CSV table of C-alpha atoms in Angstrom, one decimal:
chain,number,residue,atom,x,y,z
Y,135,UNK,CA,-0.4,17.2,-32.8
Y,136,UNK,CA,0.5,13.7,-32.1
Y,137,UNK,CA,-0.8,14.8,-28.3
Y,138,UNK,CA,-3.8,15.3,-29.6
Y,139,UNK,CA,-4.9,12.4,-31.8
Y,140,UNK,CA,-3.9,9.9,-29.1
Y,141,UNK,CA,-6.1,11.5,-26.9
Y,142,UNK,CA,-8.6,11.8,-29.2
Y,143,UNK,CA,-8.6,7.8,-30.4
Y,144,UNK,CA,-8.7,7.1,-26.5
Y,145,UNK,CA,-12.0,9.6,-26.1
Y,146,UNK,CA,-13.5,7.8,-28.7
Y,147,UNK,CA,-12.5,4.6,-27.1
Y,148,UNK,CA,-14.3,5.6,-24.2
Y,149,UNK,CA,-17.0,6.6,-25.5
Y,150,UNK,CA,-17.9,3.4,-27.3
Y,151,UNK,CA,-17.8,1.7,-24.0
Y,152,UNK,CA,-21.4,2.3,-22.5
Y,153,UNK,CA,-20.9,2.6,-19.2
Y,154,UNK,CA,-24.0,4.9,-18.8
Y,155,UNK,CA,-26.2,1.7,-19.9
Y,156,UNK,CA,-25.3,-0.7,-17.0
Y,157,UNK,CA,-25.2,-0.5,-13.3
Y,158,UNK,CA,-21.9,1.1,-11.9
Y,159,UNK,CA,-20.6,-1.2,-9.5
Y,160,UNK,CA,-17.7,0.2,-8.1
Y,161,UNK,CA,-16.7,3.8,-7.3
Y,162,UNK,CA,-13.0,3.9,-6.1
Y,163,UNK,CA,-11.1,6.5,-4.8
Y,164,UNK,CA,-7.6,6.1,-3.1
Y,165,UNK,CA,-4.5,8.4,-2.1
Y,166,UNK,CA,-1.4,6.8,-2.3
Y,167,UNK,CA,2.5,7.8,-0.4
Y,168,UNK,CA,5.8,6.0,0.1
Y,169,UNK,CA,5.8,6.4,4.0
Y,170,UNK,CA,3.7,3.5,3.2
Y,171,UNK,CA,6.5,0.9,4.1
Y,172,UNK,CA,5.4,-2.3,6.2
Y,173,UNK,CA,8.3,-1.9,8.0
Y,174,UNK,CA,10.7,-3.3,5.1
Y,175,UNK,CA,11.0,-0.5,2.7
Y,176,UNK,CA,12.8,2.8,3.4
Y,177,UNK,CA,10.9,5.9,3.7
Y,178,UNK,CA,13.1,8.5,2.2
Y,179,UNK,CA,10.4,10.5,0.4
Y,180,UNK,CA,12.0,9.2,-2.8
Y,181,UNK,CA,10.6,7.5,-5.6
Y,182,UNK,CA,7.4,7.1,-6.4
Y,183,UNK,CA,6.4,9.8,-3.9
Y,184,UNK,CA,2.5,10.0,-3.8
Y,185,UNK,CA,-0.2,9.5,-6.1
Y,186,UNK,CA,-4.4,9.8,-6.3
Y,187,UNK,CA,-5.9,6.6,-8.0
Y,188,UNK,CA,-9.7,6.2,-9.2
Y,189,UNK,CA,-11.4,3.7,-10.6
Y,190,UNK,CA,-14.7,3.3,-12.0
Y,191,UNK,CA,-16.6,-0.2,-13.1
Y,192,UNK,CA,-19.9,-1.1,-15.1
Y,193,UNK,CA,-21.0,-4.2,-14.3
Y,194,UNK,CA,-19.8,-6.8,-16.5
Y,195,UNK,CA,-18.5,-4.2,-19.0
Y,196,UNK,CA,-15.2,-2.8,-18.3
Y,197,UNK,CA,-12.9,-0.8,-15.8
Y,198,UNK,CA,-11.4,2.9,-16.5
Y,199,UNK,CA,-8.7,3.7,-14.2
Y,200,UNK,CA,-6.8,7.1,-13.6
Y,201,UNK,CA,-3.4,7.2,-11.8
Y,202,UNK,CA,-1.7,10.4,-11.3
Y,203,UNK,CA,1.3,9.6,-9.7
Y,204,UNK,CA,4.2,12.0,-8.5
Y,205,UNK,CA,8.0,10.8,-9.0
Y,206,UNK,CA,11.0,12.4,-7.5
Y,207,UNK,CA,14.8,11.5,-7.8
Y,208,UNK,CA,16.9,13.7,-5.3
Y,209,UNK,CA,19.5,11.2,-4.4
Y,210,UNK,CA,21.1,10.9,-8.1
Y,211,UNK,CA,19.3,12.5,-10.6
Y,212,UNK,CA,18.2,15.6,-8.8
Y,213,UNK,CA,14.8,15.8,-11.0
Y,214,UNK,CA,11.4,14.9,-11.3
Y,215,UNK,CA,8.7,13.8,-13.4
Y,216,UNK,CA,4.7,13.6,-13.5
Y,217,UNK,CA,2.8,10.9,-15.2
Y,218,UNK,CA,-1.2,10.2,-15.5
Y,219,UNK,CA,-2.2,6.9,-16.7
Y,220,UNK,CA,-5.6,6.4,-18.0
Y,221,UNK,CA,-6.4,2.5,-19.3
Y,222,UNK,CA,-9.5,1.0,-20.1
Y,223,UNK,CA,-9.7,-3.2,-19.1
Y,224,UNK,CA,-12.0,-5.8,-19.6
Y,225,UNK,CA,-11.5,-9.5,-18.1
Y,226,UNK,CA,-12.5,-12.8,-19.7
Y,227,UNK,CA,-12.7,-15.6,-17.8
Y,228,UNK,CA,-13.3,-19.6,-18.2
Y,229,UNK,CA,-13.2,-22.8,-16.3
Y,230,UNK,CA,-11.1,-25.8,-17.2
Y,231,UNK,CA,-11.8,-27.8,-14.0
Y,232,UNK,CA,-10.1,-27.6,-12.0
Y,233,UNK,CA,-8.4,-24.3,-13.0
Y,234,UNK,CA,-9.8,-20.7,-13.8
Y,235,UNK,CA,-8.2,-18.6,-16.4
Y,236,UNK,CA,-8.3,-15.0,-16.1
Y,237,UNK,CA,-7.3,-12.7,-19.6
Y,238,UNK,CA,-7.6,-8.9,-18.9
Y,239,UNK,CA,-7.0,-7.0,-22.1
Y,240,UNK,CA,-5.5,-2.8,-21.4
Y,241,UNK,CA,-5.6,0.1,-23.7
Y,242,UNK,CA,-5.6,3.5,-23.0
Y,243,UNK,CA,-2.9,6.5,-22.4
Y,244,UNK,CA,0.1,8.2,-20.5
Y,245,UNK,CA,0.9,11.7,-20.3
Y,246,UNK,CA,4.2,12.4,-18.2
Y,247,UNK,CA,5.8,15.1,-17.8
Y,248,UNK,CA,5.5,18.8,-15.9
Y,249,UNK,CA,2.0,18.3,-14.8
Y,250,UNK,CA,2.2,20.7,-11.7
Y,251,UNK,CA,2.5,18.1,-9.4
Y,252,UNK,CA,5.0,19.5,-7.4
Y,253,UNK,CA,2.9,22.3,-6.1
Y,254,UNK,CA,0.7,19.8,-4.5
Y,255,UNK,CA,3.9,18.0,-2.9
Y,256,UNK,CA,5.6,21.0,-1.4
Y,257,UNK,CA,1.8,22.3,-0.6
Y,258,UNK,CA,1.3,19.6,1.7
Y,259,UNK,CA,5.2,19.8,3.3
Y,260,UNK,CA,4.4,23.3,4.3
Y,261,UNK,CA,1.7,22.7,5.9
Y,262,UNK,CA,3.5,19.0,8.1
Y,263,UNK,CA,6.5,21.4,8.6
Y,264,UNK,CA,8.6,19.1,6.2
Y,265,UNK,CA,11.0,20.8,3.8
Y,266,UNK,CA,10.4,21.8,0.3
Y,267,UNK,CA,11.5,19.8,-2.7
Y,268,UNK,CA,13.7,22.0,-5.3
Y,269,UNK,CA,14.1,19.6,-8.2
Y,270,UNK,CA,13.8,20.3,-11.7
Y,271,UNK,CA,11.5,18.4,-14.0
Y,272,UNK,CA,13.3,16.1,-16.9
Y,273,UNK,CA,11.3,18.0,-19.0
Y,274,UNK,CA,8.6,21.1,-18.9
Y,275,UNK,CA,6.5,20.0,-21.6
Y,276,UNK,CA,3.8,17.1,-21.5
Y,277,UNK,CA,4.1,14.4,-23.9
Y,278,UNK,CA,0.5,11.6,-24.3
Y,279,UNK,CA,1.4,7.8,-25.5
Y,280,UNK,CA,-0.4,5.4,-25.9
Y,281,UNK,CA,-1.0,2.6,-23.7
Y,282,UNK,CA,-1.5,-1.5,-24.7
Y,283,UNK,CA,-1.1,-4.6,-22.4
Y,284,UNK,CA,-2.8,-7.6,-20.7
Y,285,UNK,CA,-3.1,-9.5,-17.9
Y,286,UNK,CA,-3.0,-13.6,-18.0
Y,287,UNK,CA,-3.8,-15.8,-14.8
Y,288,UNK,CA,-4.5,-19.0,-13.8
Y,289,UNK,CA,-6.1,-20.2,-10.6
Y,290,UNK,CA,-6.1,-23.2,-8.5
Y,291,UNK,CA,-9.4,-23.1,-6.0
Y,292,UNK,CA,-9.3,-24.8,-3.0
Y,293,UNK,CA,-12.5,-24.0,-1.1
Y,294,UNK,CA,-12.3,-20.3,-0.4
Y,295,UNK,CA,-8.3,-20.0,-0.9
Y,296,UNK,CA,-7.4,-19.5,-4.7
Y,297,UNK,CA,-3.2,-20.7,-5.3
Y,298,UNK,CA,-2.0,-19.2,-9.2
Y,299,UNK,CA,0.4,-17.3,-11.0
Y,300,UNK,CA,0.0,-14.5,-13.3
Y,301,UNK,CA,2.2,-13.0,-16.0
Y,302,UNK,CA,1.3,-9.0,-17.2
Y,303,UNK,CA,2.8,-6.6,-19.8
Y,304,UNK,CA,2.5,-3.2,-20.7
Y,305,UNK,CA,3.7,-1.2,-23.4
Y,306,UNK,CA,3.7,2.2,-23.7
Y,307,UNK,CA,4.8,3.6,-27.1
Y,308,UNK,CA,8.0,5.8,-26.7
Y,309,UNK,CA,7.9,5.8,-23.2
Y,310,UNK,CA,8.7,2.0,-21.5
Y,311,UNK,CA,7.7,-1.3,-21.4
Y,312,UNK,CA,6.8,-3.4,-18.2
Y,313,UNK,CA,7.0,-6.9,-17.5
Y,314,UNK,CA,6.3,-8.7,-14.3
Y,315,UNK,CA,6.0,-12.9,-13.4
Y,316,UNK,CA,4.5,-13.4,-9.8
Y,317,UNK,CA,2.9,-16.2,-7.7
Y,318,UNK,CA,-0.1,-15.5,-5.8
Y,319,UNK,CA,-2.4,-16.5,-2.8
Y,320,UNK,CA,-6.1,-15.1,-2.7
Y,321,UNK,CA,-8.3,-15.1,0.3
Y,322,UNK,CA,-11.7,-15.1,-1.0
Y,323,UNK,CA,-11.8,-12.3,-3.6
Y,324,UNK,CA,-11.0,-10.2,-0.9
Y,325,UNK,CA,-7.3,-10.4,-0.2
Y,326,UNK,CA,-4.6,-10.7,-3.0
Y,327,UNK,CA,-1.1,-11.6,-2.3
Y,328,UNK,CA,2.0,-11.7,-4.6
Y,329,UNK,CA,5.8,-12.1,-5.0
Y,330,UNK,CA,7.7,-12.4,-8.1
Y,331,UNK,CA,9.8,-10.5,-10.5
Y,332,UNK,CA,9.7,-7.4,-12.7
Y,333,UNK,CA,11.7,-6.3,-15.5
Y,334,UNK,CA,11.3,-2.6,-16.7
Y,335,UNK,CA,12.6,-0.9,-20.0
Y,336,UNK,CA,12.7,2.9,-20.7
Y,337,UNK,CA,12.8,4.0,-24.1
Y,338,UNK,CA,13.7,8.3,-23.2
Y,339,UNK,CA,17.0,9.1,-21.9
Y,340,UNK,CA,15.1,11.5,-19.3
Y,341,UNK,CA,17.5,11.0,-16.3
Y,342,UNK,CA,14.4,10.4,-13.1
Y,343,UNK,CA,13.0,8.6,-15.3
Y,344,UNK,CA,15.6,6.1,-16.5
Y,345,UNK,CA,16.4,5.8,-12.1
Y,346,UNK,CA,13.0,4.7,-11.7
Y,347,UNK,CA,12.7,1.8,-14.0
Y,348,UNK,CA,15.6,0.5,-12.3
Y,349,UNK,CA,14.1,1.2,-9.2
Y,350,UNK,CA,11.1,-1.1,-10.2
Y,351,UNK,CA,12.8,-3.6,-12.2
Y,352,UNK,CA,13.7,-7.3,-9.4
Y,353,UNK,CA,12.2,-8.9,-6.7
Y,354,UNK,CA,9.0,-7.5,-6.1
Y,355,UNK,CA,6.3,-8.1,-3.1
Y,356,UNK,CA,2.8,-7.1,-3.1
Y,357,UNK,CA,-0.7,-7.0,-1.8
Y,358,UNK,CA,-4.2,-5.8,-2.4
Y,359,UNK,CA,-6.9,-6.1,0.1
Y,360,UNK,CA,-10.9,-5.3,-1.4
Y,361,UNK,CA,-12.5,-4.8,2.3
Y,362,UNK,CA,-15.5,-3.7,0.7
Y,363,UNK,CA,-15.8,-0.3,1.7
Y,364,UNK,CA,-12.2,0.1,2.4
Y,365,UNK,CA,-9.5,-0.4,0.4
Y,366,UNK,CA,-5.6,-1.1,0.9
Y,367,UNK,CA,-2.8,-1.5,-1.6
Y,368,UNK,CA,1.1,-2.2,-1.1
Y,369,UNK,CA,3.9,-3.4,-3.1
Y,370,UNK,CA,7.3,-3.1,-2.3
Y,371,UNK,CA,10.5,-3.4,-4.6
Y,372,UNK,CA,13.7,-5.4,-3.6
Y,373,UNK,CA,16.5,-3.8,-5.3
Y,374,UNK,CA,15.7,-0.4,-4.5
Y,375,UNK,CA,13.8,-0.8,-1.4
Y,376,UNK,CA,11.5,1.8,-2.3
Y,377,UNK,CA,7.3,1.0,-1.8
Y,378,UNK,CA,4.1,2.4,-2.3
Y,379,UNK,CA,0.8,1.9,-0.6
Y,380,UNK,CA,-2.6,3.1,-1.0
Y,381,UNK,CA,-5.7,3.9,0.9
Y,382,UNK,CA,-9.0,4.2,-0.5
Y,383,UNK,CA,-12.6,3.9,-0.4
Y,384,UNK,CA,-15.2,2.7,-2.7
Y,385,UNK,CA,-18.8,4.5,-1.9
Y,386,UNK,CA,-20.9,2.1,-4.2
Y,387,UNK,CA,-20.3,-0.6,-2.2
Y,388,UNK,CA,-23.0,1.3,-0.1
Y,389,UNK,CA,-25.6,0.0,-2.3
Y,390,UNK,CA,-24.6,-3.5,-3.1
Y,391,UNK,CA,-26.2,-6.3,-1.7
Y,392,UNK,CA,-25.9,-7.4,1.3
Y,393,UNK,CA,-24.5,-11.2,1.4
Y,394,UNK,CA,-22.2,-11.4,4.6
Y,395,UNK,CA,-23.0,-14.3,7.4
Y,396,UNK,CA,-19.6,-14.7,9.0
Y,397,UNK,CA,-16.1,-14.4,9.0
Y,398,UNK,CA,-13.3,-16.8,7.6
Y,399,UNK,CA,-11.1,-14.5,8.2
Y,400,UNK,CA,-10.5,-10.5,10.2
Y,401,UNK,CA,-8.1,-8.0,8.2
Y,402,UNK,CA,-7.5,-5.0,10.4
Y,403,UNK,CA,-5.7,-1.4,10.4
Y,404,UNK,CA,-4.8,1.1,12.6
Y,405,UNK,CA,-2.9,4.3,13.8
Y,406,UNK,CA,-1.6,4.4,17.0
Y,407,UNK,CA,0.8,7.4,18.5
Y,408,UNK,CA,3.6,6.4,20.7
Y,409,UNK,CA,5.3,8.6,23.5
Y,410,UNK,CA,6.8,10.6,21.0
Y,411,UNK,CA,4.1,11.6,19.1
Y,412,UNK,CA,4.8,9.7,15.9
Y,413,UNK,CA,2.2,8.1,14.1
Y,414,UNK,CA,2.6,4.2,13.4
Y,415,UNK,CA,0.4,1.9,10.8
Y,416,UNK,CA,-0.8,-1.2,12.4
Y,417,UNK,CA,-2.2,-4.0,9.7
Y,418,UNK,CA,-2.9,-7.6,11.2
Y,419,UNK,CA,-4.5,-10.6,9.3
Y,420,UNK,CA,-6.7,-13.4,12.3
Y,421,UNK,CA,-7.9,-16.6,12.0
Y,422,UNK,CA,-10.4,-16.8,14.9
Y,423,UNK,CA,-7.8,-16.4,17.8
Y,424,UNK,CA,-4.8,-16.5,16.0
Y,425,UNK,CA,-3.4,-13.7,14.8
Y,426,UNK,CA,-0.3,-12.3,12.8
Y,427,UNK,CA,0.1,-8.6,13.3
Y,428,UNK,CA,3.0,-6.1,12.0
Y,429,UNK,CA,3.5,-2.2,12.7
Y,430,UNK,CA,5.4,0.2,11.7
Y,431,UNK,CA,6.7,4.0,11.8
Y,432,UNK,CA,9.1,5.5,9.3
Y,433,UNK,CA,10.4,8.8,8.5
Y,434,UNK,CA,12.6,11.9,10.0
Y,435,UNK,CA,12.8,11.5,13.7
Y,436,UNK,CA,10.0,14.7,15.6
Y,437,UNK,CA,12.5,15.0,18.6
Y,438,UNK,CA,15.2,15.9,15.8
Y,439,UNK,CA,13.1,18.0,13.3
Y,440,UNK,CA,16.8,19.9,12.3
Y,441,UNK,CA,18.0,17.1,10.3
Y,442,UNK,CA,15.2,15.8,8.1
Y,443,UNK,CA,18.1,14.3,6.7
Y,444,UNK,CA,18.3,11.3,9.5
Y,445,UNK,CA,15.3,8.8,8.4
Y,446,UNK,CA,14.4,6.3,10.5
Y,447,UNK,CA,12.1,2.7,10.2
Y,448,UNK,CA,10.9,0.8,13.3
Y,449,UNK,CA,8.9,-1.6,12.3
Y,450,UNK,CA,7.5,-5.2,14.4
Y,451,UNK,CA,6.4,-8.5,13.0
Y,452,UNK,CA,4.6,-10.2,15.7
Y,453,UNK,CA,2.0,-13.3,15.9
Y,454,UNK,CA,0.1,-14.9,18.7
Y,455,UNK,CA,-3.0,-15.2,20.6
Y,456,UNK,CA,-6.2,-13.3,20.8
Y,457,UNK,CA,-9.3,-13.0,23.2
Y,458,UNK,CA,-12.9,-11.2,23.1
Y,459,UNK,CA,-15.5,-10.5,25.8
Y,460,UNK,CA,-18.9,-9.3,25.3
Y,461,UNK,CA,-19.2,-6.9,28.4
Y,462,UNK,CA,-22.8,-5.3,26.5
Y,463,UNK,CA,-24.2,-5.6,23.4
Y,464,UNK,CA,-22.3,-3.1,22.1
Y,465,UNK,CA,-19.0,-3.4,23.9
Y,466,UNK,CA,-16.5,-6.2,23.3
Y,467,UNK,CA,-13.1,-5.6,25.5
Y,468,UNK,CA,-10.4,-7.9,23.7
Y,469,UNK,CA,-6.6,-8.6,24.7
Y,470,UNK,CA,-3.8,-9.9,22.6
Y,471,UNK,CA,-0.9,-11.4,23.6
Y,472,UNK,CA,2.1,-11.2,20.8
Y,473,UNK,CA,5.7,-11.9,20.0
Y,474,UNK,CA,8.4,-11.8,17.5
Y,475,UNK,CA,10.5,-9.8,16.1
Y,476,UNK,CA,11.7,-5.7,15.8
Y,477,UNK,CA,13.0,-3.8,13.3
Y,478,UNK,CA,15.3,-0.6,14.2
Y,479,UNK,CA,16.8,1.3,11.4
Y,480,UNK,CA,18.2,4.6,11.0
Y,481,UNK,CA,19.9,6.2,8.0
Y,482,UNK,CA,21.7,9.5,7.5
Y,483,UNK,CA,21.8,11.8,5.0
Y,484,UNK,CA,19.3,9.3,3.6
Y,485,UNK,CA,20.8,6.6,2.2
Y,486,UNK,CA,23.7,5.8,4.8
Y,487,UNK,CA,23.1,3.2,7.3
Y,488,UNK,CA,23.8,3.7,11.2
Y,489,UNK,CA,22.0,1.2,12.6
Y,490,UNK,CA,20.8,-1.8,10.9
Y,491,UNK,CA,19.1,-4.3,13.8
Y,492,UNK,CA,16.8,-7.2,14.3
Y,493,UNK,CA,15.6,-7.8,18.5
Y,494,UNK,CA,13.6,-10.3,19.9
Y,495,UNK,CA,10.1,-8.3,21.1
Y,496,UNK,CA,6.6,-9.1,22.9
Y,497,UNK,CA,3.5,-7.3,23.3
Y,498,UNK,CA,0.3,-7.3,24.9
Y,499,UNK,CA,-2.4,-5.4,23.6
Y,500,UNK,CA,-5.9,-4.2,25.4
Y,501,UNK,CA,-8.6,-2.4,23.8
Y,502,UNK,CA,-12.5,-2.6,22.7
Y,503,UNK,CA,-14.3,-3.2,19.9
Y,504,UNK,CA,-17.7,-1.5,19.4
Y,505,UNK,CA,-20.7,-3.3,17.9
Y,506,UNK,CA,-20.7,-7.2,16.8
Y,507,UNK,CA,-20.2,-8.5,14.3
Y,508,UNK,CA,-22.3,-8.2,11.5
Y,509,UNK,CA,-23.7,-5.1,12.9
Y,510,UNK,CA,-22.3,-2.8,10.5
Y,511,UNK,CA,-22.4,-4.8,7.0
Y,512,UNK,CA,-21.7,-3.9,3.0
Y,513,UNK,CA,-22.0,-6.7,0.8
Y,514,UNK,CA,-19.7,-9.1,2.1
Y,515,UNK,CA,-17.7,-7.5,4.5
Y,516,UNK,CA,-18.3,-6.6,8.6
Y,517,UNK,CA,-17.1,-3.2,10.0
Y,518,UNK,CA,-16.0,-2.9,14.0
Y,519,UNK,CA,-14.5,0.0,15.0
Y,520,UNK,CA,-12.0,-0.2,18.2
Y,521,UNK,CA,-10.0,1.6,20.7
Y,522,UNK,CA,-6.4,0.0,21.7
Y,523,UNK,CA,-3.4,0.5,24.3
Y,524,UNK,CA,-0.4,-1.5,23.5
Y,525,UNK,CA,2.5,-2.3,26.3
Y,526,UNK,CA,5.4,-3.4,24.5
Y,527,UNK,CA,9.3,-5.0,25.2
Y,528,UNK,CA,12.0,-4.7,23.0
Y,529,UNK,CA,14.8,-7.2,24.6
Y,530,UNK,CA,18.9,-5.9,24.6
Y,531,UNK,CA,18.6,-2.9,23.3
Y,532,UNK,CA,21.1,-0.9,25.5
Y,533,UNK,CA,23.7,-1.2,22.8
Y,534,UNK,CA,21.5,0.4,20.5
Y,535,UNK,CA,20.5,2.9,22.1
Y,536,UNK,CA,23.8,4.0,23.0
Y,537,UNK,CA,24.7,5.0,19.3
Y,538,UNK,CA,22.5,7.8,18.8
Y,539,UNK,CA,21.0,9.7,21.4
Y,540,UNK,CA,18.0,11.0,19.3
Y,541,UNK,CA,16.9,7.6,18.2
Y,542,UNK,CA,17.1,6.1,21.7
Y,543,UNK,CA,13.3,7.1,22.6
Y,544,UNK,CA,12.8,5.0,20.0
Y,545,UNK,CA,14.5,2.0,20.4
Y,546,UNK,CA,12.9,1.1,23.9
Y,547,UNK,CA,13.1,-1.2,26.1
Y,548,UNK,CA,9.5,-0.4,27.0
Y,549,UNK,CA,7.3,1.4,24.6
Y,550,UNK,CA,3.7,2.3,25.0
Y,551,UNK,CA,1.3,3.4,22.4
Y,552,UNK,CA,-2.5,3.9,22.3
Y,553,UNK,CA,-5.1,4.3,19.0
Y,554,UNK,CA,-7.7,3.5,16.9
Y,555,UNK,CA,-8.2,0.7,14.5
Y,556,UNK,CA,-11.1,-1.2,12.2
Y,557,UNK,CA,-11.2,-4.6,12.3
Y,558,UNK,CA,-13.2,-5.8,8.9
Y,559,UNK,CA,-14.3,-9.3,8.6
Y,560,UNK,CA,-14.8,-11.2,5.3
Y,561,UNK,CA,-17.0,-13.8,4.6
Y,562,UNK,CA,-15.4,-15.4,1.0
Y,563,UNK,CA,-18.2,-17.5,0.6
């Protein structure tokens, strides 16, 4: 019964907020996983696993978001839980030059439990030839609570570049409490980024769920880019060194005006397959010609498919120099020169560490871009689609390579790798 009436106060909730009335501005839809690492998490399928996020906004009216997010516990607990949050948020802003302050009221609900969301989980493992996850839920009933916090920021502006910190909380009756204190950078209103702290509080004695408020509660590292069309989400936790990232798309930005002139700065992904046939996640951030640029694969190793239990990251953090030709009006060959650093991990039976190493690295990188820029446009945002090879050197790695013979393929020296990316400029102006 309680179920019941909480939903029913947050239907009515809704339904005093007249979205149908105003313009809907933006249309969000994103999928979510923990393979998502940037190199410095550990992919062990553990965690908050995976998750579907949308989000829907009238203009100048307020936001209604839907999370349903997966979590799994098989290193301790050996259980699982399900939880959908749905929250309503309006934010209030106001100038005191030379500061903005941003106050974003939340209310709406939770409902964890056995949602069915392991069906989808071991669906999608059958069909990537990964192994089924046998865990028992904390619970198999549902339970709804309810859902209040804000957001407060404040903003320093300095031309297009916004320096601030921001403090958030959010209660949920019976369930936990969350806390977090960061410092942030924004790019335009494009690209957020933030580090800080965050303190979580469980108020159950469900065992998955009491593992993953400790999983989320320290040092905590995050960012959120708004590309428009395209979205991108990551944050990654410290203490647990578990993350999260999402991928998503918002289709009303279709019919938003159109307000981009040029670039301050180029945000760019990518998926490029090595030798092995592993798929790794480019993301790079340019200024003009400069360029800072990381990549990264994670997960069981393909050339050892009998011990899903061996999970491995290699990851590079790399910065440089960048070129562009315009060969025809359509085509724009570029190379990249790059160096810095690699990241070779590997872990068995999940958790325990065989090989923990940082090498020295350089790469140089040759594709083509298709179209110029401003070609392909919404609102503020440019869309160029490319084509890459990368040649790449990672330096004294013999030693490394002699530990495990299985991760050796991926170690290097040399290591070649070809894809396909999207460069997206944003104009912050």
């Amino acid at each position: 019964m309680k179920r019941i009436q909480l939903l029913s106060l947050f239907l009515l909730l809704l339904s005093m907020t007249p979205l149908g009335a105003v313009s809907i501005t933006h249309l969000h839809m994103g999928l979510g996983n923990d393979w998502y690492t940037m190199g410095l998490g550990d992919n062990l399928d553990d965690g908050l696993s995976f998750g579907g996020h949308l989000m829907v906004t009238a203009k100048d009216i307020a936001s209604i978001k839907v999370d349903a997010l997966g979590f799994t516990d098989r290193l301790r607990t050996e259980r699982r839980y399900d939880q959908v949050n749905i929250n309503v948020y309006t934010p209030f802003s106001f100038t005191a030059d030379p500061f903005i302050f941003i106050y974003t009221p939340l209310i709406g609900v939770s409902v964890e439990g056995n949602l069915g969301f392991d069906t989808i989980q071991n669906g999608l493992h059958e069909r990537i030839d990964r192994p089924k996850l046998t865990l028992d839920y904390d619970k198999q009933e549902s339970t709804a609570h309810l859902n209040l916090g804000s957001t407060a920021q404040i903003l320093f502006p300095f031309r297009w570049v916004k320096l601030g910190l921001e403090l958030s909380y959010l209660h949920t009756f019976g369930w936990e409490d969350s806390t977090q204190a960061v410092g942030l950078i924004k790019l335009g209103d494009s690209l957020t980024i933030k580090a800080g702290y965050s303190f979580m509080q469980d108020f159950d004695d469900e065992p998955a769920h009491s593992e993953m408020v400790k999983h989320f509660t320290g040092p905590t590292y995050s960012y959120y880019f708004d590309g428009g069309l395209v979205t991108n989400s990551w944050v990654y936790h410290q203490q647990s060194g578990s993350s999260y990232g999402v991928f998503g798309i918002d289709v009303m930005q279709l019919f938003q005006p159109k307000t981009y002139e040029s670039s301050e700065f180029v945000y760019s992904l990518g998926i490029l397959y090595d030798m092995q046939g592993h798929q790794n996640r480019l993301f790079s951030l340019a200024f003009d010609h400069f360029i800072i640029q990381t990549r990264h694969k994670s997960g069981p190793l393909y050339n050892d498919m009998d011990n899903q239990e061996k999970r491995m990251t290699v990851a590079s953090l790399v910065a440089g120099y960048q070129q562009q030709w315009q060969a025809t009006p359509f085509i724009y060959p570029y190379l990249k020169g790059l160096g810095g650093f690699q990241r070779l991990n590997l872990q068995e039976h999940f958790t325990e560490v065989k090989i923990e190493e940082i090498r020295p690295t350089l790469l140089l990188e040759l594709g083509v871009r298709f179209g110029r820029d401003g070609q392909w446009v919404t609102q503020n945002n440019s869309y160029r689609p490319r084509l890459s090879a990368t040649l790449q050197y990672v330096f004294w790695t013999q030693s490394i390579r002699e530990k495990d013979a299985y991760f050796a393929p991926h170690v290097g020296p040399w290591l070649f790798l070809v894809g396909i990316g999207l460069d997206i400029g944003n104009d912050p102006h």
